[in-house]
Amino acid sequence: MYGRRTGTPAVAPVLTGLAGWLPSAVVTNDDLAARFATTDAWIRSRTGIARRHVAKPGEATSDLAVEAGRRALVSAGTGSADTVIVATTTPDRSCPATAPVVAGRLGLVEAAAFDVGAVCTGFVYGLATAAGLIAAGVAERVLLIGADTYSTIVDPQDRANAVIFGDGAGAVVLRAGDPGEPGAVGHFDLGSDGTQEELIMVAAGGSRQPFTATDTSRQDLHFSMRGKEVYREAVTHLTASARNTLRHAGLKADEIDHFVPHQANLRILRSVSDELGLPPERLRSNIESVGNTGAASIPLALADAAARRIVQPGERVLLSAFGGGLTWGSCLVDWPELAPTPHPYEGGEEPTP
Ligand code: UT7
């Protein structure tokens, strides 16, 4: 059932810092066309993607998460957080969680630290988790990082998935504040449908199908996605969840200044915007230059828009995510004044608008 989980808490998470980080190596569509039977034209027209950043061999999710987290803390004007949450589908290891490792490397050894696993919806689930901890008085300042290295789980020869996914990390700092103040995040809608688990999965390596060198085929360790069905489900749930959040907030679609969905596929994002009745210019997308970066995609798209100064203080931003599980979720952010956000590309290089 949609729209059950909402409420207006007395204390809300308030956005005070934002940053992204991308690994330096870039894989273009032409690079992929040299690897298997595809073309730049096919990939651009079916997905809107031109290139994606990928981690170097040995570069793990925590390496990207630490850089994004460090930059977000600088953006927030602080070096500290009492809670570190990492949303990821590609943790460094199955045990322990990645967040304590990230917290330790950021010098936050006393912080509570744990991972959130909701695949590409992880960042929105992480925001809701941070909201709950803050509302309960358990956390005061949360560093939430969405980070994924899909290149470590996608079969490099899988032409359906290798064209879509990229690696990256995006992070926000949230402090306890007032639900009415600039930066407040709220009006969450969250949901899942576990009966459709098989649409997006890594079959082996968990307790259902433990990895053993003898009885597990290599393919089972790779990410799999039934693209066509996922496409339809993504449009349905992103639209329904975004509508629920608007309804909770008592807003109409034309009162949204920026729609920042999970960057799954440009055609999906355009369909959802159309369904919502949003003018196309309010859709924010950076998928052309980064691909689908999983749990990192929303904060990376926000960091990109902030670095380009497209999102302005006082504007209303709608976030909507969808991913494996299936899972989905949406929320609203009243955009605050933030310190200038360096662009998430390596070295903070200025984007070309
Ligand atoms: O982040 C989690 C959420 N993920 C998503 O939302 C992704 C959702 N799915 C998609 O974005 C799309 O389904 C894909 C991009 C994965 C695929 O696009 P599509 O338009 O659904 O293509 P398709 O799977 O229906 O394939 C159409 C044709 C097929 O050939 P035939 O059978 O028609 O002869 C494929 O074999 O395109 C072929 N094809 C390719 N051709 C060139 C599939 N991948 C490629 C490729 N290059 N990379």
mmCIF file with all atom_site columns, N, CA, C and O in Angstrom, residues 274-303:
data_model
loop_
_atom_site.group_PDB
_atom_site.id
_atom_site.type_symbol
_atom_site.label_atom_id
_atom_site.label_alt_id
_atom_site.label_comp_id
_atom_site.label_asym_id
_atom_site.label_entity_id
_atom_site.label_seq_id
_atom_site.pdbx_PDB_ins_code
_atom_site.Cartn_x
_atom_site.Cartn_y
_atom_site.Cartn_z
_atom_site.occupancy
_atom_site.B_iso_or_equiv
_atom_site.pdbx_formal_charge
_atom_site.auth_seq_id
_atom_site.auth_comp_id
_atom_site.auth_asym_id
_atom_site.auth_atom_id
_atom_site.pdbx_PDB_model_num
ATOM 1   N N  . ASP A 1 274 ? 6.852  13.399 -17.488 1.00 0.00 ? 274 ASP A N  1
ATOM 2   C CA . ASP A 1 274 ? 5.622  13.611 -18.270 1.00 0.00 ? 274 ASP A CA 1
ATOM 3   C C  . ASP A 1 274 ? 4.402  13.157 -17.488 1.00 0.00 ? 274 ASP A C  1
ATOM 4   O O  . ASP A 1 274 ? 3.396  13.855 -17.418 1.00 0.00 ? 274 ASP A O  1
ATOM 5   N N  . GLU A 1 275 ? 4.505  11.954 -16.896 1.00 0.00 ? 275 GLU A N  1
ATOM 6   C CA . GLU A 1 275 ? 3.374  11.421 -16.119 1.00 0.00 ? 275 GLU A CA 1
ATOM 7   C C  . GLU A 1 275 ? 2.992  12.372 -14.996 1.00 0.00 ? 275 GLU A C  1
ATOM 8   O O  . GLU A 1 275 ? 1.828  12.531 -14.671 1.00 0.00 ? 275 GLU A O  1
ATOM 9   N N  . LEU A 1 276 ? 4.008  12.986 -14.392 1.00 0.00 ? 276 LEU A N  1
ATOM 10  C CA . LEU A 1 276 ? 3.753  13.902 -13.268 1.00 0.00 ? 276 LEU A CA 1
ATOM 11  C C  . LEU A 1 276 ? 3.249  15.258 -13.761 1.00 0.00 ? 276 LEU A C  1
ATOM 12  O O  . LEU A 1 276 ? 2.791  16.079 -12.963 1.00 0.00 ? 276 LEU A O  1
ATOM 13  N N  . GLY A 1 277 ? 3.358  15.515 -15.064 1.00 0.00 ? 277 GLY A N  1
ATOM 14  C CA . GLY A 1 277 ? 2.954  16.803 -15.622 1.00 0.00 ? 277 GLY A CA 1
ATOM 15  C C  . GLY A 1 277 ? 3.962  17.900 -15.351 1.00 0.00 ? 277 GLY A C  1
ATOM 16  O O  . GLY A 1 277 ? 3.609  19.079 -15.287 1.00 0.00 ? 277 GLY A O  1
ATOM 17  N N  . LEU A 1 278 ? 5.244  17.493 -15.211 1.00 0.00 ? 278 LEU A N  1
ATOM 18  C CA . LEU A 1 278 ? 6.290  18.487 -14.944 1.00 0.00 ? 278 LEU A CA 1
ATOM 19  C C  . LEU A 1 278 ? 6.846  19.025 -16.259 1.00 0.00 ? 278 LEU A C  1
ATOM 20  O O  . LEU A 1 278 ? 7.104  18.248 -17.188 1.00 0.00 ? 278 LEU A O  1
ATOM 21  N N  . PRO A 1 279 ? 7.068  20.340 -16.361 1.00 0.00 ? 279 PRO A N  1
ATOM 22  C CA . PRO A 1 279 ? 7.736  20.849 -17.559 1.00 0.00 ? 279 PRO A CA 1
ATOM 23  C C  . PRO A 1 279 ? 9.124  20.218 -17.674 1.00 0.00 ? 279 PRO A C  1
ATOM 24  O O  . PRO A 1 279 ? 9.813  20.039 -16.658 1.00 0.00 ? 279 PRO A O  1
ATOM 25  N N  . PRO A 1 280 ? 9.554  19.847 -18.900 1.00 0.00 ? 280 PRO A N  1
ATOM 26  C CA . PRO A 1 280 ? 10.824 19.115 -19.066 1.00 0.00 ? 280 PRO A CA 1
ATOM 27  C C  . PRO A 1 280 ? 12.020 19.832 -18.457 1.00 0.00 ? 280 PRO A C  1
ATOM 28  O O  . PRO A 1 280 ? 12.955 19.178 -17.985 1.00 0.00 ? 280 PRO A O  1
ATOM 29  N N  . GLU A 1 281 ? 11.992 21.163 -18.432 1.00 0.00 ? 281 GLU A N  1
ATOM 30  C CA . GLU A 1 281 ? 13.164 21.888 -17.923 1.00 0.00 ? 281 GLU A CA 1
ATOM 31  C C  . GLU A 1 281 ? 13.325 21.763 -16.401 1.00 0.00 ? 281 GLU A C  1
ATOM 32  O O  . GLU A 1 281 ? 14.343 22.164 -15.847 1.00 0.00 ? 281 GLU A O  1
ATOM 33  N N  . ARG A 1 282 ? 12.336 21.179 -15.719 1.00 0.00 ? 282 ARG A N  1
ATOM 34  C CA . ARG A 1 282 ? 12.496 21.001 -14.268 1.00 0.00 ? 282 ARG A CA 1
ATOM 35  C C  . ARG A 1 282 ? 13.111 19.647 -13.914 1.00 0.00 ? 282 ARG A C  1
ATOM 36  O O  . ARG A 1 282 ? 13.357 19.355 -12.748 1.00 0.00 ? 282 ARG A O  1
ATOM 37  N N  . LEU A 1 283 ? 13.317 18.808 -14.911 1.00 0.00 ? 283 LEU A N  1
ATOM 38  C CA . LEU A 1 283 ? 13.979 17.517 -14.678 1.00 0.00 ? 283 LEU A CA 1
ATOM 39  C C  . LEU A 1 283 ? 15.484 17.731 -14.634 1.00 0.00 ? 283 LEU A C  1
ATOM 40  O O  . LEU A 1 283 ? 16.074 18.293 -15.558 1.00 0.00 ? 283 LEU A O  1
ATOM 41  N N  . ARG A 1 284 ? 16.119 17.285 -13.556 1.00 0.00 ? 284 ARG A N  1
ATOM 42  C CA . ARG A 1 284 ? 17.583 17.399 -13.445 1.00 0.00 ? 284 ARG A CA 1
ATOM 43  C C  . ARG A 1 284 ? 18.190 16.043 -13.763 1.00 0.00 ? 284 ARG A C  1
ATOM 44  O O  . ARG A 1 284 ? 17.823 15.028 -13.153 1.00 0.00 ? 284 ARG A O  1
ATOM 45  N N  . SER A 1 285 ? 19.111 16.035 -14.695 1.00 0.00 ? 285 SER A N  1
ATOM 46  C CA . SER A 1 285 ? 19.773 14.778 -15.057 1.00 0.00 ? 285 SER A CA 1
ATOM 47  C C  . SER A 1 285 ? 21.235 15.009 -15.407 1.00 0.00 ? 285 SER A C  1
ATOM 48  O O  . SER A 1 285 ? 21.558 15.916 -16.177 1.00 0.00 ? 285 SER A O  1
ATOM 49  N N  . ASN A 1 286 ? 22.086 14.185 -14.839 1.00 0.00 ? 286 ASN A N  1
ATOM 50  C CA . ASN A 1 286 ? 23.507 14.167 -15.202 1.00 0.00 ? 286 ASN A CA 1
ATOM 51  C C  . ASN A 1 286 ? 23.895 12.798 -15.745 1.00 0.00 ? 286 ASN A C  1
ATOM 52  O O  . ASN A 1 286 ? 25.082 12.454 -15.794 1.00 0.00 ? 286 ASN A O  1
ATOM 53  N N  . ILE A 1 287 ? 22.882 12.017 -16.151 1.00 0.00 ? 287 ILE A N  1
ATOM 54  C CA . ILE A 1 287 ? 23.151 10.629 -16.558 1.00 0.00 ? 287 ILE A CA 1
ATOM 55  C C  . ILE A 1 287 ? 24.060 10.566 -17.766 1.00 0.00 ? 287 ILE A C  1
ATOM 56  O O  . ILE A 1 287 ? 24.832 9.625  -17.920 1.00 0.00 ? 287 ILE A O  1
ATOM 57  N N  . GLU A 1 288 ? 24.026 11.584 -18.628 1.00 0.00 ? 288 GLU A N  1
ATOM 58  C CA . GLU A 1 288 ? 24.870 11.572 -19.825 1.00 0.00 ? 288 GLU A CA 1
ATOM 59  C C  . GLU A 1 288 ? 26.342 11.387 -19.454 1.00 0.00 ? 288 GLU A C  1
ATOM 60  O O  . GLU A 1 288 ? 27.059 10.638 -20.093 1.00 0.00 ? 288 GLU A O  1
ATOM 61  N N  . SER A 1 289 ? 26.795 12.054 -18.374 1.00 0.00 ? 289 SER A N  1
ATOM 62  C CA . SER A 1 289 ? 28.225 11.992 -18.050 1.00 0.00 ? 289 SER A CA 1
ATOM 63  C C  . SER A 1 289 ? 28.600 10.985 -16.984 1.00 0.00 ? 289 SER A C  1
ATOM 64  O O  . SER A 1 289 ? 29.795 10.720 -16.811 1.00 0.00 ? 289 SER A O  1
ATOM 65  N N  . VAL A 1 290 ? 27.620 10.402 -16.275 1.00 0.00 ? 290 VAL A N  1
ATOM 66  C CA . VAL A 1 290 ? 27.999 9.464  -15.200 1.00 0.00 ? 290 VAL A CA 1
ATOM 67  C C  . VAL A 1 290 ? 27.294 8.112  -15.268 1.00 0.00 ? 290 VAL A C  1
ATOM 68  O O  . VAL A 1 290 ? 27.683 7.189  -14.551 1.00 0.00 ? 290 VAL A O  1
ATOM 69  N N  . GLY A 1 291 ? 26.258 7.979  -16.097 1.00 0.00 ? 291 GLY A N  1
ATOM 70  C CA . GLY A 1 291 ? 25.499 6.734  -16.135 1.00 0.00 ? 291 GLY A CA 1
ATOM 71  C C  . GLY A 1 291 ? 24.661 6.567  -14.876 1.00 0.00 ? 291 GLY A C  1
ATOM 72  O O  . GLY A 1 291 ? 24.384 7.531  -14.154 1.00 0.00 ? 291 GLY A O  1
ATOM 73  N N  . ASN A 1 292 ? 24.265 5.306  -14.634 1.00 0.00 ? 292 ASN A N  1
ATOM 74  C CA . ASN A 1 292 ? 23.485 4.976  -13.440 1.00 0.00 ? 292 ASN A CA 1
ATOM 75  C C  . ASN A 1 292 ? 24.477 4.577  -12.345 1.00 0.00 ? 292 ASN A C  1
ATOM 76  O O  . ASN A 1 292 ? 25.146 3.548  -12.469 1.00 0.00 ? 292 ASN A O  1
ATOM 77  N N  . THR A 1 293 ? 24.588 5.396  -11.313 1.00 0.00 ? 293 THR A N  1
ATOM 78  C CA . THR A 1 293 ? 25.577 5.143  -10.257 1.00 0.00 ? 293 THR A CA 1
ATOM 79  C C  . THR A 1 293 ? 24.927 4.588  -8.981  1.00 0.00 ? 293 THR A C  1
ATOM 80  O O  . THR A 1 293 ? 25.462 4.760  -7.883  1.00 0.00 ? 293 THR A O  1
ATOM 81  N N  . GLY A 1 294 ? 23.772 3.946  -9.114  1.00 0.00 ? 294 GLY A N  1
ATOM 82  C CA . GLY A 1 294 ? 23.154 3.275  -7.979  1.00 0.00 ? 294 GLY A CA 1
ATOM 83  C C  . GLY A 1 294 ? 22.781 4.241  -6.870  1.00 0.00 ? 294 GLY A C  1
ATOM 84  O O  . GLY A 1 294 ? 22.161 5.285  -7.109  1.00 0.00 ? 294 GLY A O  1
ATOM 85  N N  . ALA A 1 295 ? 23.172 3.908  -5.646  1.00 0.00 ? 295 ALA A N  1
ATOM 86  C CA . ALA A 1 295 ? 22.808 4.739  -4.485  1.00 0.00 ? 295 ALA A CA 1
ATOM 87  C C  . ALA A 1 295 ? 23.463 6.115  -4.527  1.00 0.00 ? 295 ALA A C  1
ATOM 88  O O  . ALA A 1 295 ? 23.065 7.026  -3.811  1.00 0.00 ? 295 ALA A O  1
ATOM 89  N N  . ALA A 1 296 ? 24.473 6.268  -5.376  1.00 0.00 ? 296 ALA A N  1
ATOM 90  C CA . ALA A 1 296 ? 25.152 7.572  -5.484  1.00 0.00 ? 296 ALA A CA 1
ATOM 91  C C  . ALA A 1 296 ? 24.422 8.520  -6.430  1.00 0.00 ? 296 ALA A C  1
ATOM 92  O O  . ALA A 1 296 ? 24.732 9.711  -6.480  1.00 0.00 ? 296 ALA A O  1
ATOM 93  N N  . SER A 1 297 ? 23.461 8.011  -7.171  1.00 0.00 ? 297 SER A N  1
ATOM 94  C CA . SER A 1 297 ? 22.978 8.806  -8.307  1.00 0.00 ? 297 SER A CA 1
ATOM 95  C C  . SER A 1 297 ? 22.251 10.082 -7.896  1.00 0.00 ? 297 SER A C  1
ATOM 96  O O  . SER A 1 297 ? 22.460 11.125 -8.510  1.00 0.00 ? 297 SER A O  1
ATOM 97  N N  . ILE A 1 298 ? 21.394 10.024 -6.889  1.00 0.00 ? 298 ILE A N  1
ATOM 98  C CA . ILE A 1 298 ? 20.679 11.256 -6.497  1.00 0.00 ? 298 ILE A CA 1
ATOM 99  C C  . ILE A 1 298 ? 21.632 12.292 -5.904  1.00 0.00 ? 298 ILE A C  1
ATOM 100 O O  . ILE A 1 298 ? 21.632 13.445 -6.351  1.00 0.00 ? 298 ILE A O  1
ATOM 101 N N  . PRO A 1 299 ? 22.475 11.933 -4.910  1.00 0.00 ? 299 PRO A N  1
ATOM 102 C CA . PRO A 1 299 ? 23.379 12.985 -4.405  1.00 0.00 ? 299 PRO A CA 1
ATOM 103 C C  . PRO A 1 299 ? 24.366 13.486 -5.457  1.00 0.00 ? 299 PRO A C  1
ATOM 104 O O  . PRO A 1 299 ? 24.738 14.667 -5.442  1.00 0.00 ? 299 PRO A O  1
ATOM 105 N N  . LEU A 1 300 ? 24.773 12.624 -6.398  1.00 0.00 ? 300 LEU A N  1
ATOM 106 C CA . LEU A 1 300 ? 25.662 13.109 -7.475  1.00 0.00 ? 300 LEU A CA 1
ATOM 107 C C  . LEU A 1 300 ? 24.914 14.086 -8.391  1.00 0.00 ? 300 LEU A C  1
ATOM 108 O O  . LEU A 1 300 ? 25.484 15.101 -8.820  1.00 0.00 ? 300 LEU A O  1
ATOM 109 N N  . ALA A 1 301 ? 23.646 13.793 -8.685  1.00 0.00 ? 301 ALA A N  1
ATOM 110 C CA . ALA A 1 301 ? 22.868 14.707 -9.531  1.00 0.00 ? 301 ALA A CA 1
ATOM 111 C C  . ALA A 1 301 ? 22.630 16.026 -8.800  1.00 0.00 ? 301 ALA A C  1
ATOM 112 O O  . ALA A 1 301 ? 22.672 17.110 -9.408  1.00 0.00 ? 301 ALA A O  1
ATOM 113 N N  . LEU A 1 302 ? 22.418 15.951 -7.486  1.00 0.00 ? 302 LEU A N  1
ATOM 114 C CA . LEU A 1 302 ? 22.239 17.179 -6.688  1.00 0.00 ? 302 LEU A CA 1
ATOM 115 C C  . LEU A 1 302 ? 23.542 17.984 -6.672  1.00 0.00 ? 302 LEU A C  1
ATOM 116 O O  . LEU A 1 302 ? 23.532 19.216 -6.833  1.00 0.00 ? 302 LEU A O  1
ATOM 117 N N  . ALA A 1 303 ? 24.668 17.283 -6.477  1.00 0.00 ? 303 ALA A N  1
ATOM 118 C CA . ALA A 1 303 ? 25.966 17.979 -6.419  1.00 0.00 ? 303 ALA A CA 1
ATOM 119 C C  . ALA A 1 303 ? 26.278 18.625 -7.766  1.00 0.00 ? 303 ALA A C  1
ATOM 120 O O  . ALA A 1 303 ? 26.809 19.746 -7.824  1.00 0.00 ? 303 ALA A O  1
#
